[in-house]
Short mmCIF file of C-alpha atoms in Angstrom, two decimals:
data_model
loop_
_atom_site.label_atom_id
_atom_site.label_comp_id
_atom_site.label_asym_id
_atom_site.label_seq_id
_atom_site.Cartn_x
_atom_site.Cartn_y
_atom_site.Cartn_z
CA UNK D 1 0.00 0.00 0.00
CA UNK D 2 1.96 2.95 -1.34
CA UNK D 3 0.50 5.99 0.40
CA UNK D 4 2.91 8.42 -1.24
CA UNK D 5 3.49 7.96 -4.95
CA UNK D 6 5.99 9.43 -7.31
CA UNK D 7 4.97 8.03 -10.66
CA UNK D 8 7.91 9.34 -12.66
CA UNK D 9 11.08 7.38 -11.86
CA UNK D 10 13.19 9.80 -13.87
CA UNK D 11 13.09 13.23 -15.46
CA UNK D 12 15.54 15.06 -17.72
CA UNK D 13 15.45 18.83 -18.05
CA UNK D 14 17.60 21.30 -19.94
CA UNK D 15 19.70 23.61 -17.80
CA UNK D 16 17.92 26.90 -17.24
CA UNK D 17 14.45 25.47 -17.78
CA UNK D 18 11.87 24.60 -15.15
CA UNK D 19 11.89 21.19 -13.48
CA UNK D 20 8.55 19.95 -12.16
CA UNK D 21 8.48 16.91 -9.92
CA UNK D 22 5.14 15.45 -8.95
CA UNK D 23 3.87 13.54 -5.95
CA UNK D 24 0.46 12.07 -5.11
CA UNK D 25 -0.78 10.77 -1.79
CA UNK D 26 -3.75 8.72 -0.69
CA UNK D 27 -3.89 9.25 3.08
CA UNK D 28 -6.20 12.18 3.84
CA UNK D 29 -4.67 12.39 7.34
CA UNK D 30 -1.38 13.67 5.95
CA UNK D 31 -0.98 17.31 6.82
CA UNK D 32 2.69 18.04 6.36
CA UNK D 33 4.76 17.39 3.27
CA UNK D 34 8.47 17.54 2.63
CA UNK D 35 10.85 17.17 -0.26
CA UNK D 36 14.24 15.60 0.27
CA UNK D 37 17.12 15.57 -2.18
CA UNK D 38 19.65 12.79 -2.36
CA UNK D 39 23.04 12.66 -4.03
CA UNK D 40 24.80 9.30 -4.62
CA UNK D 41 26.46 7.85 -1.53
CA UNK D 42 24.88 10.46 0.72
CA UNK D 43 21.84 10.48 2.96
CA UNK D 44 18.72 12.42 1.96
CA UNK D 45 18.87 16.12 2.78
CA UNK D 46 15.87 18.28 3.51
CA UNK D 47 14.94 20.69 0.75
CA UNK D 48 11.57 22.33 1.39
CA UNK D 49 8.30 21.61 3.16
CA UNK D 50 4.69 22.73 3.21
CA UNK D 51 1.91 22.52 5.75
CA UNK D 52 -1.60 21.61 4.69
CA UNK D 53 -2.84 25.06 5.70
CA UNK D 54 -0.91 26.50 2.78
CA UNK D 55 -1.02 25.84 -0.93
CA UNK D 56 2.38 27.24 -1.81
CA UNK D 57 5.77 27.64 -0.21
CA UNK D 58 8.72 29.25 -1.92
CA UNK D 59 12.41 29.20 -1.07
CA UNK D 60 14.68 30.70 -3.66
CA UNK D 61 14.58 28.61 -6.82
CA UNK D 62 12.37 26.00 -5.16
CA UNK D 63 8.59 26.20 -4.83
CA UNK D 64 6.28 23.52 -3.55
CA UNK D 65 2.61 23.58 -4.48
CA UNK D 66 -0.06 21.63 -2.62
CA UNK D 67 -3.48 20.76 -4.02
CA UNK D 68 -5.32 19.14 -1.12
CA UNK D 69 -8.48 18.34 -3.05
CA UNK D 70 -6.45 16.40 -5.60
CA UNK D 71 -4.06 15.02 -2.96
CA UNK D 72 -1.24 16.20 -5.14
CA UNK D 73 1.90 18.21 -4.61
CA UNK D 74 4.64 19.33 -6.90
CA UNK D 75 8.12 20.74 -6.61
CA UNK D 76 9.18 23.40 -9.10
CA UNK D 77 12.82 24.25 -9.62
CA UNK D 78 13.53 27.27 -11.74
CA UNK D 79 15.95 27.85 -13.27
CA UNK D 80 17.33 24.31 -13.15
CA UNK D 81 21.06 23.97 -12.59
CA UNK D 82 23.43 21.01 -13.11
CA UNK D 83 23.88 20.73 -9.33
CA UNK D 84 20.16 19.95 -9.05
CA UNK D 85 20.77 16.54 -10.60
CA UNK D 86 19.82 14.13 -7.81
CA UNK D 87 17.06 11.83 -6.63
CA UNK D 88 14.14 13.72 -5.10
CA UNK D 89 11.89 12.10 -2.51
CA UNK D 90 8.48 13.34 -1.53
CA UNK D 91 7.48 12.57 2.07
CA UNK D 92 4.42 13.12 4.22
CA UNK D 93 3.35 12.92 7.83
CA UNK D 94 0.09 13.06 9.73
CA UNK D 95 -0.71 15.23 12.72
CA UNK D 96 0.39 13.57 15.94
CA UNK D 97 2.42 10.96 14.09
CA UNK D 98 6.14 11.51 13.89
CA UNK D 99 6.99 9.07 11.17
CA UNK D 100 7.55 10.12 7.59
CA UNK D 101 6.12 8.15 4.69
CA UNK D 102 8.29 8.46 1.60
CA UNK D 103 7.62 8.09 -2.09
CA UNK D 104 9.86 5.99 -4.30
CA UNK D 105 11.79 8.97 -5.65
CA UNK D 106 12.35 10.70 -8.98
CA UNK D 107 15.82 10.90 -10.49
CA UNK D 108 16.27 14.37 -11.95
CA UNK D 109 18.99 14.92 -14.54
CA UNK D 110 19.80 18.44 -15.63
CA UNK D 111 21.30 18.52 -19.10
CA UNK D 112 23.92 21.25 -19.57
CA UNK H 1 28.86 15.83 16.14
CA UNK H 2 28.55 17.71 12.88
CA UNK H 3 26.05 15.30 11.41
CA UNK H 4 24.35 11.97 11.91
CA UNK H 5 26.98 9.26 11.91
CA UNK H 6 26.26 5.65 11.14
CA UNK H 7 28.56 2.67 11.42
CA UNK H 8 29.59 0.53 9.80
CA UNK H 9 29.08 2.05 6.36
CA UNK H 10 29.04 -1.42 4.82
CA UNK H 11 28.33 -4.75 6.43
CA UNK H 12 28.40 -8.14 4.76
CA UNK H 13 27.20 -10.99 6.92
CA UNK H 14 26.29 -14.61 6.48
CA UNK H 15 22.71 -15.70 6.72
CA UNK H 16 21.80 -16.62 10.26
CA UNK H 17 24.26 -14.25 11.91
CA UNK H 18 23.24 -11.34 14.13
CA UNK H 19 24.19 -7.79 13.18
CA UNK H 20 24.19 -4.52 15.12
CA UNK H 21 23.98 -1.21 13.32
CA UNK H 22 24.93 1.95 15.15
CA UNK H 23 23.62 5.48 14.87
CA UNK H 24 25.16 8.51 16.52
CA UNK H 25 22.72 11.40 16.11
CA UNK H 26 23.48 15.09 16.00
CA UNK H 27 24.42 16.19 19.49
CA UNK H 28 21.42 17.32 21.47
CA UNK H 29 18.85 15.95 19.05
CA UNK H 30 15.91 14.52 20.92
CA UNK H 31 14.28 12.33 18.29
CA UNK H 32 15.98 9.49 16.46
CA UNK H 33 14.50 7.50 13.59
CA UNK H 34 15.43 4.28 11.82
CA UNK H 35 14.46 3.73 8.19
CA UNK H 36 15.19 0.97 5.72
CA UNK H 37 15.59 1.65 2.02
CA UNK H 38 15.51 -1.02 -0.65
CA UNK H 39 17.02 -0.37 -4.06
CA UNK H 40 14.79 1.91 -6.12
CA UNK H 41 12.48 2.63 -3.22
CA UNK H 42 12.07 5.44 -0.74
CA UNK H 43 13.02 5.10 2.91
CA UNK H 44 10.58 2.94 4.85
CA UNK H 45 9.93 3.74 8.53
CA UNK H 46 11.06 1.17 11.07
CA UNK H 47 10.98 2.78 14.52
CA UNK H 48 11.72 5.97 16.42
CA UNK H 49 12.75 7.25 19.83
CA UNK H 50 12.18 10.40 21.79
CA UNK H 51 15.10 10.57 24.21
CA UNK H 52 15.55 6.98 25.37
CA UNK H 53 11.91 5.97 24.97
CA UNK H 54 10.90 3.96 21.94
CA UNK H 55 7.71 5.66 20.77
CA UNK H 56 6.71 3.63 17.76
CA UNK H 57 8.05 0.33 16.52
CA UNK H 58 5.22 -0.45 14.16
CA UNK H 59 7.55 -0.50 11.17
CA UNK H 60 9.82 -3.25 12.44
CA UNK H 61 9.19 -6.17 10.05
CA UNK H 62 9.24 -8.96 12.65
CA UNK H 63 10.62 -9.85 16.05
CA UNK H 64 14.12 -10.44 14.69
CA UNK H 65 14.44 -6.67 14.55
CA UNK H 66 14.94 -4.59 17.68
CA UNK H 67 16.32 -1.19 18.56
CA UNK H 68 17.48 0.58 21.65
CA UNK H 69 18.68 3.99 22.73
CA UNK H 70 19.53 3.45 26.39
CA UNK H 71 20.95 6.88 27.21
CA UNK H 72 18.95 8.95 24.79
CA UNK H 73 21.84 9.47 22.42
CA UNK H 74 23.43 6.63 20.43
CA UNK H 75 21.06 4.00 19.10
CA UNK H 76 21.61 0.44 17.96
CA UNK H 77 19.42 -1.46 15.52
CA UNK H 78 19.90 -5.20 15.93
CA UNK H 79 18.85 -7.83 13.45
CA UNK H 80 18.98 -11.40 14.71
CA UNK H 81 19.32 -14.49 12.52
CA UNK H 82 19.70 -12.39 9.40
CA UNK H 83 18.03 -13.45 6.17
CA UNK H 84 18.82 -12.46 2.61
CA UNK H 85 15.65 -10.34 2.44
CA UNK H 86 17.13 -8.14 5.19
CA UNK H 87 19.67 -6.81 2.69
CA UNK H 88 19.06 -3.08 2.28
CA UNK H 89 20.35 0.35 3.19
CA UNK H 90 19.54 1.15 6.79
CA UNK H 91 19.24 4.87 7.47
CA UNK H 92 19.14 6.77 10.71
CA UNK H 93 17.79 10.31 11.11
CA UNK H 94 17.57 12.72 14.00
CA UNK H 95 15.54 15.83 14.82
CA UNK H 96 16.09 18.50 17.40
CA UNK H 97 12.57 18.54 18.82
CA UNK H 98 9.74 16.14 19.44
CA UNK H 99 6.21 16.60 18.27
CA UNK H 100 4.96 16.27 14.75
CA UNK H 101 7.28 16.27 11.81
CA UNK H 102 7.01 20.02 11.18
CA UNK H 103 10.74 20.32 11.41
CA UNK H 104 13.34 18.70 9.26
CA UNK H 105 15.07 15.46 10.03
CA UNK H 106 18.75 15.02 9.26
CA UNK H 107 19.79 11.72 7.76
CA UNK H 108 23.04 9.83 8.07
CA UNK H 109 24.82 8.22 5.14
CA UNK H 110 23.36 4.85 6.01
CA UNK H 111 24.66 1.35 6.53
CA UNK H 112 24.54 -0.91 3.50
CA UNK H 113 23.76 -4.41 4.79
CA UNK H 114 24.28 -7.40 2.55
CA UNK H 115 23.29 -10.85 3.77
CA UNK H 116 24.90 -13.65 1.81
#
């Protein structure tokens, strides 16, 4: 039972263009969502998060959008840079529950 | 320490042996989490601690898996009578506060366990 789904295993984007990574969830109790970025041989590192009371959160080149009715969130990176090439994991948690549920990840490749 | 430290980085063990994986969280971090990540998958929750108390162990696959954090700092994940299906990357994460996950967790580099 995959409660957090990232249906695109990989994505290639030209440098300078926008990268859009998508994530869907099924558990309506989830109220906090995070994106983690992972380079090879390293642990995941936190990138950006959003609470369910918001529909958008922006941090520099990174913006996360949340559509609660569709149970969908997306991460926008603009402009994309070669250093953004990594695996991106979407994760979610429910109020009062400290565990994170992760998606399977999307490998983003930025083409110079 | 500067980050979450896990040891060993790599562990190869024979089926049936016991293994102990260690996690040293960021100094002062209250919450400590164990995750398991199979190839091509996202991290899967195993268990977590607030201080020395194990709060949730619902993700532990079976009773061969156990974890402890006796002094509220370093934690050990023990797998008894290992099986080949236990092969995975085991990741530890820590957070500075308890409560819901509205703060980031910092992950270690993981321990790659291979059971042969």
